[in-house]
Each structure stands twice: as C-alpha cells, then as structure tokens.
GROMACS .gro file of C-alpha atoms in nm:
model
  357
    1UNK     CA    1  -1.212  -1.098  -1.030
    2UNK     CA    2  -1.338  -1.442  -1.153
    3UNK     CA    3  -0.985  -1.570  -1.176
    4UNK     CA    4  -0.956  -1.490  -0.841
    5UNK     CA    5  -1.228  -1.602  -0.671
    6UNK     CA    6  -1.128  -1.957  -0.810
    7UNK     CA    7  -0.772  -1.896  -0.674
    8UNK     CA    8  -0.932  -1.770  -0.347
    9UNK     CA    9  -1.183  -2.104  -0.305
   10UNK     CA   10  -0.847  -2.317  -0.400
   11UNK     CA   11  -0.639  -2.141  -0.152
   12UNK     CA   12  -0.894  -2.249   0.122
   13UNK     CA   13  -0.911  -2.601  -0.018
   14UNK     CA   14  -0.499  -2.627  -0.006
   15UNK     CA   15  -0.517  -2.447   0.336
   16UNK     CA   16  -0.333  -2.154   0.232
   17UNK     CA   17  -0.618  -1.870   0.320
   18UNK     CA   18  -0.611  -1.786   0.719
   19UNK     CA   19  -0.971  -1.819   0.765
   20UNK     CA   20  -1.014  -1.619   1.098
   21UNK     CA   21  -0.943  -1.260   0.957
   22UNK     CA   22  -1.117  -1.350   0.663
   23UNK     CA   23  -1.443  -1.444   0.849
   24UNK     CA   24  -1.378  -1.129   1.028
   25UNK     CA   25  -1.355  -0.901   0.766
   26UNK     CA   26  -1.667  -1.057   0.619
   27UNK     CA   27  -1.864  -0.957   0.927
   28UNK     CA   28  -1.711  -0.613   0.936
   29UNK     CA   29  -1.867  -0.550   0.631
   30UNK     CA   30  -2.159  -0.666   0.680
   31UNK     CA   31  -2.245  -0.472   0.984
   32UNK     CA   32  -2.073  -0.130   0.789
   33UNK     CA   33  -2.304  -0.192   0.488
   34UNK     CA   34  -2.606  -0.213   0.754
   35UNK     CA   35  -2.460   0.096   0.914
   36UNK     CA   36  -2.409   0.248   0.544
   37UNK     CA   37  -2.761   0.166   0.403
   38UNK     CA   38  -2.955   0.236   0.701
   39UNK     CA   39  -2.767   0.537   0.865
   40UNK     CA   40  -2.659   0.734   0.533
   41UNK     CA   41  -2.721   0.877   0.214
   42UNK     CA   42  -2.445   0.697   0.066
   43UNK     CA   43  -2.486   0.324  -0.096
   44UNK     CA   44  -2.325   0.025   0.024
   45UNK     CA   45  -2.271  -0.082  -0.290
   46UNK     CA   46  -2.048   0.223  -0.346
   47UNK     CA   47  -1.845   0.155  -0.027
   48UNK     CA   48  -1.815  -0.204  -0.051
   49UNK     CA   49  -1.771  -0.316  -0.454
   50UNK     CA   50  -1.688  -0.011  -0.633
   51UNK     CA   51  -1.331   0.093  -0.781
   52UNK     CA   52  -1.265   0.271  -0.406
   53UNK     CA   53  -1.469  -0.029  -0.265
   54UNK     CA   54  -1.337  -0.193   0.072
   55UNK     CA   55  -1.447  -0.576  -0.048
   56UNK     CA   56  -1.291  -0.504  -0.415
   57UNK     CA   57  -0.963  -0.461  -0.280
   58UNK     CA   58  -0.928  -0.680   0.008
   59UNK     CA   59  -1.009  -0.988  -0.237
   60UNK     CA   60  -0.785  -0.846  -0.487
   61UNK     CA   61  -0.518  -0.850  -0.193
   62UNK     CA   62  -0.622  -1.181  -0.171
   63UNK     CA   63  -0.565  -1.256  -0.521
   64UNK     CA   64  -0.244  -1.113  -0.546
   65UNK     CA   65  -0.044  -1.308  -0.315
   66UNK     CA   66  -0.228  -1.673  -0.427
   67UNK     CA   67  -0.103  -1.540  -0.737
   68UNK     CA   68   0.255  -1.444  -0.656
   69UNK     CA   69   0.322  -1.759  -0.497
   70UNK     CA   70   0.183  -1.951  -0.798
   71UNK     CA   71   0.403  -1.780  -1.008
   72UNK     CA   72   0.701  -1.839  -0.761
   73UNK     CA   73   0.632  -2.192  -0.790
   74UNK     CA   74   0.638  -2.217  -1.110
   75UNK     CA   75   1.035  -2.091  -1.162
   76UNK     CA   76   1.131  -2.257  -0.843
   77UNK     CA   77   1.009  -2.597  -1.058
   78UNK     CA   78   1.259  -2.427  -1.350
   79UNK     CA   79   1.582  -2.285  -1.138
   80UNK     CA   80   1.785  -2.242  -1.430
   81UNK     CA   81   1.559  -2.033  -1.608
   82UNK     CA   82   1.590  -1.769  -1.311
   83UNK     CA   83   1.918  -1.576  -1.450
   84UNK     CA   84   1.787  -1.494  -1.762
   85UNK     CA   85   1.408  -1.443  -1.660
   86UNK     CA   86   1.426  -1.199  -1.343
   87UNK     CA   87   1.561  -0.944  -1.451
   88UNK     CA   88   1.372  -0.892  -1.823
   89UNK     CA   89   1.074  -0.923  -1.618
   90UNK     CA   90   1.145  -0.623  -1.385
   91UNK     CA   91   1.211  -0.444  -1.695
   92UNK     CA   92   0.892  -0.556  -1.893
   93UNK     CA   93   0.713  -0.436  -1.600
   94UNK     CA   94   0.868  -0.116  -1.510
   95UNK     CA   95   0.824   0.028  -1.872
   96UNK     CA   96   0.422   0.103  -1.831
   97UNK     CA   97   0.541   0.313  -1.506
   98UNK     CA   98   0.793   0.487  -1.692
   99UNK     CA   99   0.553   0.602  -1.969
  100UNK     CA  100   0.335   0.688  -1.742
  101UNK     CA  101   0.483   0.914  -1.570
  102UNK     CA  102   0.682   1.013  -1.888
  103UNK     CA  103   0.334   1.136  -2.077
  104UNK     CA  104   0.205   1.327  -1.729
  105UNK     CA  105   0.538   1.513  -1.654
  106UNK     CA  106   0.524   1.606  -2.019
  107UNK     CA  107   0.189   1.768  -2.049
  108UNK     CA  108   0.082   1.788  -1.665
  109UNK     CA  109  -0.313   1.849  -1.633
  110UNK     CA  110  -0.514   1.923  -1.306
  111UNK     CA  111  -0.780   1.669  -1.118
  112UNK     CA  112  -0.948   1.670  -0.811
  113UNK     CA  113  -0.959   1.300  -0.800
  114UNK     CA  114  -0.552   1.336  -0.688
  115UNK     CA  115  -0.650   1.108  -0.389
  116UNK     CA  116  -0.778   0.816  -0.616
  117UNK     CA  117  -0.436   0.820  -0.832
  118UNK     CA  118  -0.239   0.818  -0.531
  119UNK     CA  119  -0.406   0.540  -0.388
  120UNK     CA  120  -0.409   0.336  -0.685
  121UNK     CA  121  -0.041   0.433  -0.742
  122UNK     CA  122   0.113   0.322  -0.403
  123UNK     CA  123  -0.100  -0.012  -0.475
  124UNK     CA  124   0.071  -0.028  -0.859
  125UNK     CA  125   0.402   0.012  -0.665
  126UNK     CA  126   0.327  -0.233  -0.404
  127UNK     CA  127   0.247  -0.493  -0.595
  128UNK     CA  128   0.554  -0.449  -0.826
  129UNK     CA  129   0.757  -0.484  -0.513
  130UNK     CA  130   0.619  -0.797  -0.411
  131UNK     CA  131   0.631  -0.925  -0.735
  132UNK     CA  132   1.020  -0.900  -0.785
  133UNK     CA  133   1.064  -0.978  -0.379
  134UNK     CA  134   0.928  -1.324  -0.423
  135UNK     CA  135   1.063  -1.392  -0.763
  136UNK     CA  136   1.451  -1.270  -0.623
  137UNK     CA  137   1.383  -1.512  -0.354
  138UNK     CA  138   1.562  -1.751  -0.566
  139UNK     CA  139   1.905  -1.711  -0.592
  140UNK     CA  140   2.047  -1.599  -0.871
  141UNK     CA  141   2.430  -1.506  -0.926
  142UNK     CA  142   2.350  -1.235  -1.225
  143UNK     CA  143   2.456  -0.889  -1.189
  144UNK     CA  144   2.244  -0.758  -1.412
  145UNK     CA  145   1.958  -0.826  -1.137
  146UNK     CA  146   2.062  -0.580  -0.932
  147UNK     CA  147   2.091  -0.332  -1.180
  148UNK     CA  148   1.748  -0.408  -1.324
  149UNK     CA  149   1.643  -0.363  -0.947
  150UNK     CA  150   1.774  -0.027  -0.899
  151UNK     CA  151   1.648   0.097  -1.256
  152UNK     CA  152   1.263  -0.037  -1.121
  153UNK     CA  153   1.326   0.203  -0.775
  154UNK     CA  154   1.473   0.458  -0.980
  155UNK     CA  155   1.151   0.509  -1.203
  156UNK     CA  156   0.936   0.403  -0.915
  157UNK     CA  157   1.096   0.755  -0.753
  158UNK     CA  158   1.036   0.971  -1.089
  159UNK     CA  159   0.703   0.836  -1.039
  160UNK     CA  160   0.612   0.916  -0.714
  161UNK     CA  161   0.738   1.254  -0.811
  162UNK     CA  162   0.487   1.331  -1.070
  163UNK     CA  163   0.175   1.166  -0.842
  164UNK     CA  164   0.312   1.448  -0.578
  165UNK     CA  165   0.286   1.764  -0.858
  166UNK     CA  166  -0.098   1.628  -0.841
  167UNK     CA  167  -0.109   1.785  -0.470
  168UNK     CA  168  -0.091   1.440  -0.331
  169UNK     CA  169   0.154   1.438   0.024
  170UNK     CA  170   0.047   1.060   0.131
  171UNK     CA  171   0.261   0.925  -0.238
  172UNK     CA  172   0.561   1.067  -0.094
  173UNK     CA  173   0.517   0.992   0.261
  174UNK     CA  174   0.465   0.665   0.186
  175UNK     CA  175   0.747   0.673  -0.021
  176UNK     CA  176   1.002   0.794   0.170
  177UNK     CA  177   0.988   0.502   0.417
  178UNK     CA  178   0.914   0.239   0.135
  179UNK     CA  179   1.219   0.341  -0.083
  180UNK     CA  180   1.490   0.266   0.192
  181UNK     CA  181   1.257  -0.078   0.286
  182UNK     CA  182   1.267  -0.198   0.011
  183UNK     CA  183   1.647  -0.161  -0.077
  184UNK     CA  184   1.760  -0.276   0.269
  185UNK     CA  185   1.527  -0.610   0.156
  186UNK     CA  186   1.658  -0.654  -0.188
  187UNK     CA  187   2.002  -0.571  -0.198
  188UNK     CA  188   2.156  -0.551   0.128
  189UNK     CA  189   2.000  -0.871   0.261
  190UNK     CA  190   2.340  -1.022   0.223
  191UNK     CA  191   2.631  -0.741   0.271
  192UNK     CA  192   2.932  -0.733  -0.017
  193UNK     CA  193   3.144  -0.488  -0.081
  194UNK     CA  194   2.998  -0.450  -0.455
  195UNK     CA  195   2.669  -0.466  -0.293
  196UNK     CA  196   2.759  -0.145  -0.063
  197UNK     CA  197   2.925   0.009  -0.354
  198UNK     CA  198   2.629   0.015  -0.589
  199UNK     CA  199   2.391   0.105  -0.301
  200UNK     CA  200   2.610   0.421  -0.218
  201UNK     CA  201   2.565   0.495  -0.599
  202UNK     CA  202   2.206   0.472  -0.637
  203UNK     CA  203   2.152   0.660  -0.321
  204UNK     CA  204   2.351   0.943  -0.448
  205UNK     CA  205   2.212   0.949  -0.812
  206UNK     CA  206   1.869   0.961  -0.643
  207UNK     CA  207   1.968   1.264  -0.416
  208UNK     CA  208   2.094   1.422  -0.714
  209UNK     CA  209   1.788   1.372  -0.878
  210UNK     CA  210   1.600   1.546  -0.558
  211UNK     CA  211   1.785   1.822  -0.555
  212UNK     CA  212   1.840   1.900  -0.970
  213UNK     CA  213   1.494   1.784  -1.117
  214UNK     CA  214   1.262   1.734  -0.809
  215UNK     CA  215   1.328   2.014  -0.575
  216UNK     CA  216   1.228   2.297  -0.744
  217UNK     CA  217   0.882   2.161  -0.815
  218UNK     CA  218   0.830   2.019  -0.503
  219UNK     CA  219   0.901   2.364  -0.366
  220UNK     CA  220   0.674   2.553  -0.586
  221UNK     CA  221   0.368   2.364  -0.688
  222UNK     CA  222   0.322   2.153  -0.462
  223UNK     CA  223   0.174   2.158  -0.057
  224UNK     CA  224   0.518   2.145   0.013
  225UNK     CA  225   0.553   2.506  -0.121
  226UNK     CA  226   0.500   2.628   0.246
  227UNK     CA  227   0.832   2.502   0.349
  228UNK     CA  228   1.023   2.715   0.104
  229UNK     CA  229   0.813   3.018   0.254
  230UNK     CA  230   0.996   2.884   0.584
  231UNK     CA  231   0.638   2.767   0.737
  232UNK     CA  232   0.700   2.419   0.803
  233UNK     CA  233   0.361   2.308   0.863
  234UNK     CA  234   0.224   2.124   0.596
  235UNK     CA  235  -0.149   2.265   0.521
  236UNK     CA  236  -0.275   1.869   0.503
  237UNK     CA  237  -0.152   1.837   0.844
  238UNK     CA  238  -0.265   2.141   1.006
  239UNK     CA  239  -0.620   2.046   0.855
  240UNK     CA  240  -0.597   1.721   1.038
  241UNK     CA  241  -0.514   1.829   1.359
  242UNK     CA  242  -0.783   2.055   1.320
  243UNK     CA  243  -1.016   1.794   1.296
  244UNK     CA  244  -0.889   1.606   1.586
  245UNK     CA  245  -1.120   1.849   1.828
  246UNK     CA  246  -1.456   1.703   1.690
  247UNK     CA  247  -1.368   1.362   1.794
  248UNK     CA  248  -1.577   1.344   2.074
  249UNK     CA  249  -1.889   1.510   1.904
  250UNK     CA  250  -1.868   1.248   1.633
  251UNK     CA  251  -1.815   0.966   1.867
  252UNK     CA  252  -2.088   1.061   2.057
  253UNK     CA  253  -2.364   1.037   1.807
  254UNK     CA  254  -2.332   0.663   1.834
  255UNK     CA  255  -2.040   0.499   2.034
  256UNK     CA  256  -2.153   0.161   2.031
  257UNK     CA  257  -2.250   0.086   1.645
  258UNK     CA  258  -2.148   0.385   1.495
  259UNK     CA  259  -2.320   0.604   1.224
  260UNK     CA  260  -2.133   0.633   0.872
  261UNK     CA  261  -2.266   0.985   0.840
  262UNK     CA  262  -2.110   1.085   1.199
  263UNK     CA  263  -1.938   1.385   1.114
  264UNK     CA  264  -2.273   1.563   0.919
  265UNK     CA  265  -2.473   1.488   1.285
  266UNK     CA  266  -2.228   1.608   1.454
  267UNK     CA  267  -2.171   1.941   1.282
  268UNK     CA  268  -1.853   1.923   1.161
  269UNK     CA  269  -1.950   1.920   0.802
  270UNK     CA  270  -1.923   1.659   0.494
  271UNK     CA  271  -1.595   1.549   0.449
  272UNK     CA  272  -1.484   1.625   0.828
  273UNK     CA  273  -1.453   1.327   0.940
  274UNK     CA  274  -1.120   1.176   1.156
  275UNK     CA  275  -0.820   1.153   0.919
  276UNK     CA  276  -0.682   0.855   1.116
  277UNK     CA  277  -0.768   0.525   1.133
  278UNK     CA  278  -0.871   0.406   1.525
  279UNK     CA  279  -1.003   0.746   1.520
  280UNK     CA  280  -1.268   0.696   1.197
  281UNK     CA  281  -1.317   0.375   1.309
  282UNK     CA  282  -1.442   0.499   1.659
  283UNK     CA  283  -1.652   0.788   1.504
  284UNK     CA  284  -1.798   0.600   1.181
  285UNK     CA  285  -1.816   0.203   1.280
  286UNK     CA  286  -1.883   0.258   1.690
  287UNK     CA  287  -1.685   0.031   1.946
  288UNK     CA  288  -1.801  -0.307   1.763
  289UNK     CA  289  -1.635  -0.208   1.450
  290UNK     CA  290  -1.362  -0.102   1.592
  291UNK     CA  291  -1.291  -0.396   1.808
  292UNK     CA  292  -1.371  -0.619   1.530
  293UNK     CA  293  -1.077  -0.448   1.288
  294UNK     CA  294  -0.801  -0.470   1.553
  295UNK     CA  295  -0.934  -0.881   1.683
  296UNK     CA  296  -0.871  -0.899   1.284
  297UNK     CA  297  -0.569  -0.677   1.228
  298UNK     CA  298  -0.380  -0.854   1.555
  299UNK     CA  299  -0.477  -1.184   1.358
  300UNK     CA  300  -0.281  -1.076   1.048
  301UNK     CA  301   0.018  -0.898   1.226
  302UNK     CA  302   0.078  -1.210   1.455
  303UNK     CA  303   0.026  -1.486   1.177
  304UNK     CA  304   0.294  -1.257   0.952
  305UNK     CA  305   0.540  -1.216   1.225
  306UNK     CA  306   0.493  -1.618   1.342
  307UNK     CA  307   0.564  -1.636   0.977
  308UNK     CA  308   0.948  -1.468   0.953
  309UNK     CA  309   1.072  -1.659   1.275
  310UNK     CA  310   0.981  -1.940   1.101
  311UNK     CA  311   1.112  -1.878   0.769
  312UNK     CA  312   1.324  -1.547   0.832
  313UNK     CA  313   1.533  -1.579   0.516
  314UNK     CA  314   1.205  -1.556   0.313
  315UNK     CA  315   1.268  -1.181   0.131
  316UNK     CA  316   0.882  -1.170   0.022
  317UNK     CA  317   0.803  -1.245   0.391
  318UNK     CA  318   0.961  -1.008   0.539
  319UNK     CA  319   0.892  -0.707   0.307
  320UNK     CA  320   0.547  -0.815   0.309
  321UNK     CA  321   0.536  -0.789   0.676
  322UNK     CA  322   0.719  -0.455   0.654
  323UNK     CA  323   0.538  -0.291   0.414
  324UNK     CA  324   0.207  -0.396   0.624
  325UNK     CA  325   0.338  -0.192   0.873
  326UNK     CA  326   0.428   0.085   0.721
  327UNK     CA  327   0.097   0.113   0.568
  328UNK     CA  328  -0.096   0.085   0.947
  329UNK     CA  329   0.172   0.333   1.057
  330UNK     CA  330   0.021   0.598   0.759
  331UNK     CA  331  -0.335   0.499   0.797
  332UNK     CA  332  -0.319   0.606   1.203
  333UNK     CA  333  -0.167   0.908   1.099
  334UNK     CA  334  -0.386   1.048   0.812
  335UNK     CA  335  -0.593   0.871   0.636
  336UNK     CA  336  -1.029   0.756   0.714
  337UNK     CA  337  -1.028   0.350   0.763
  338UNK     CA  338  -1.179   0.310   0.363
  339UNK     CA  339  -0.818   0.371   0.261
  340UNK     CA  340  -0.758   0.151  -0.007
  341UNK     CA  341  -0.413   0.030   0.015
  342UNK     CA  342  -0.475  -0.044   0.403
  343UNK     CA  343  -0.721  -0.321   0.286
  344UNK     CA  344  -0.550  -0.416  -0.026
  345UNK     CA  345  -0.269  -0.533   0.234
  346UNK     CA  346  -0.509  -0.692   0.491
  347UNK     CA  347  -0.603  -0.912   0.190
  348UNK     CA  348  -0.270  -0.976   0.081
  349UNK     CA  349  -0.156  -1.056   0.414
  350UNK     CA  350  -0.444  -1.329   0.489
  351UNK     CA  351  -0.231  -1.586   0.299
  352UNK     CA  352  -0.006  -1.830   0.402
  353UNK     CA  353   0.257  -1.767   0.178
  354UNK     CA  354   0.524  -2.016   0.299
  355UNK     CA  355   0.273  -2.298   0.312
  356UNK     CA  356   0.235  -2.247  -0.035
  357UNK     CA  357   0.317  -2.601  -0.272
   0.00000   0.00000   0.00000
C-alpha cells in the first residue's frame, strides 16, 4: 500500500492518473461513509479500508496498472531480453495457481466465506491477465510464448473449477466470457494458420477437460446440480429475481441520499438487498450516489475507449477495456455495488496507460 501510494502521487505528477473519476470516487465515498456511519450499524471503516473495503481496492487498481506499465517499460528499454523472459515469467507466475488449486481439489473443505475467495480469485486472475497482455505487447517471434500462454488459461480453467465446488456461480460466469476474451486478445490478434491450429487444440483439450474431469462435479455438488435434475433455473438466480419486487420499498426509505441499511427498514430482511448494481446503488446510496458512480463510470468507459482508437494495436488496452466491461455487465446482473472486482477495475482503469514514459 505504501509503494503504491508513492506510485499513485508520481502518476499524478507525470500526468498519468485521470483526475476526474478519481476526485469522483473520492466524494462517493465520502458521502457513503456519512451514509454508513450515520444511517447503520455497520462501520465505515469496514466498508471503506478493510480486506472487502471499496477504497482498498480501487487504489490497489490504481497501483496495479502504474505498476504494469513500469514494468513494461522497463523490457521495452531491453527488447532482446523479451524471448527468453515472457514466457518463464507466465510460468513462474502460474505455478502458485496451480498449487493452489492442486492442494484444494485434493482435500476439498467447506466455508461460508465462498463469496470472498471468488472475489479475490477473479481479481488473482485478472491481474495475471493484464500482466502477460502488456508484457506480450512486445513482439516476440518465440513459440514457446504461446504455449506458455495456453498452459496459464489452462490452469486458470482447473482453477476456476475448484473456486465453483465452493458453491460459487459468479467464478464461472465470469469465466466463461473471460476465457474466450482473453484468447481472441492474445493469440488470435494476428490470424496464422499455426495460430488457428493451436487454438482449435486448446479449445478441444479444454472441452475434454469439461466433460471428463469437470462435469460430473459440476453436476453434483455444485448449484449447478439443478440442471442435471432438468430444472434449469439456477437457485442464485431465482433468489435474485426474487428480490427484484422489494425495489421500490427499499428505494423509498430514502431516494435522494440513500440509507446503507435500506433493505432492514424496508422489511426485506438483512442481506436482502438488490443483487445488481444501478439497482443497490438506487436503494443503498439514493439518486446522488447513483448519479455520481455513472458521471464517474462514463468518465472511465469514454477515456478507455478514446484510448483504443488512438492506439488500437495496444493488446493491454484493449483487454483492459474488455474485461471492464465484462465486469459492469456481471455487476448489473448479480452482484450489490461493494463488489470488489468492479472497483478493483475502476481503479485500474483511471490510468493513462499509453501516456505512460
């Protein structure tokens, strides 16, 4: 954290930190942590600075990308150490996620706290991706890199597998639309008929995978276990729609400022609250939060998008800008706005990265 705040009060010096969002952000938080301390039994110091806090991860967003792009400069100052470099690093860093998942699959124990690992997983993942996106950047002619790349998704997949046996549906959702993202950004950026040929490979040795190792499990102790009892509603969602009818009640206890306990005034019940993003934002932070976040998130979207048309061959770019999507697309759809990897990538997109020197 101290490493980064010195990154993050350099980045503003060089004119690498977009300043609006970032003064945004800081006054949506301040006015939550009013609305938290004043309007709750919870502690703003809980919701803001914690492990799960909203501050902690948006600087460590933040952090991330000065950090990325100082490491980028670094080999683009040494091209020729690229070949040999890349790919041992992709393999260095994949090796903690294969034990991981190696020592969890072997002796699998229950948690409650299934939410926290997923959250902190898709983060772990996300920040491996950008890693080896903006390193890759630099051209390099060794085969071996794409093979290292494809050993990294492989495990990443074997992963996500063994965060689902926790009863987590978000890993895999998120997942699923990663997986192909990121591939389509790595390898097929530039179309070869060995490129196509090792694609068609991995994409089969992963199905196989599915259907011979993951299938069964995902089938039988998992959420998913409905779908093999031919319901094909998902539990998690039917809860969520559920939900959906005591919008208005919660909305109504304060529509302009909001009130952080909105769904215990309302009657719902602890834990009711919206599973979707505008929706919690309505209920829990009142029209001024609310229009705050999107005057912020349009900020982001439309500085990252500016961004690719002016620098469209940048790989890191544009699966930064993807993967930002992707995770507003999952927020909206299930998750309350303190989702962690939804402000981990506001923070990580509030740098320049192409104005980086």
């Amino acid at each position: 954290m101290m490493i980064g705040l010195m990154l993050f009060f350099w980045g503003i010096k060089k004119n690498i930190v977009r300043l609006f969002p970032v003064v945004l952000f800081l006054i949506f938080i301040i006015l939550l942590a009013l609305n938290v301390e004043t309007k709750s039994e919870y502690s703003f110091k809980s919701i803001l600075f914690s492990r799960f806090g909203l501050l902690t991860w948006f600087l460590y967003g933040i952090f991330t990308a000065i950090s990325i792009a100082a490491i980028k400069s670094k080999f683009a100052s040494r091209p020729g150490s690229i070949t040999r470099t890349i790919p041992t690093l992709i393999l260095i860093l994949t090796l903690p996620v294969a034990w991981l998942t190696y020592t969890y699959l072997d002796e699998r124990v229950f948690t409650i706290s299934y939410q926290a690992v997923s959250n902190s997983a898709t983060i772990l993942i996300l920040l491996l991706i950008f890693t080896f996106s903006s390193l890759i950047n630099l051209e390099s002619k060794d085969r071996f890199l794409n093979l290292s790349i494809y050993f990294f998704l492989l495990i990443c997949t074997c992963f996500v597998y063994a965060i689902s046996l926790m009863q987590s549906t978000s890993i895999i959702a998120f997942w699923l639309v990663a997986l192909p993202l990121t591939l389509a950004t790595l390898i097929l950026n530039k179309i070869s008929i060995s490129r196509l040929l090792s694609f068609f490979i991995f994409i089969l040795l992963v199905l196989f995978l599915t259907v011979n190792l993951f299938l069964d499990g995902l089938l039988s102790d998992t959420r998913f276990s409905s779908l093999a009892e031919g319901d094909w509603v998902l539990s998690s969602v039917q809860t969520r729609y559920e939900l959906l009818q005591s919008f208005s009640s919660q909305f109504n206890v304060a529509p302009i400022l909001g009130n952080y306990s909105a769904e215990i005034i309302a009657g719902s019940g602890e834990g009711k609250f919206m599973h979707s993003l505008p929706l919690s934002l309505l209920t829990h932070t009142g029209l001024i939060g609310f229009g705050l976040f999107f005057v912020m998130l349009f900020s982001v979207v439309k500085s990252e998008y500016s961004a690719i048309e002016s620098n469209g061959d940048s790989r890191e770019t544009v699966i930064g800008f993807r993967m930002l999507l992707l995770i507003l697309f999952l927020s909206t759809s299930y998750t309350f706005f303190t989702w962690i990897p939804l402000w981990f990538m506001l923070g990580f997109s509030s740098i320049k990265k192409n104005k980086f020197s």
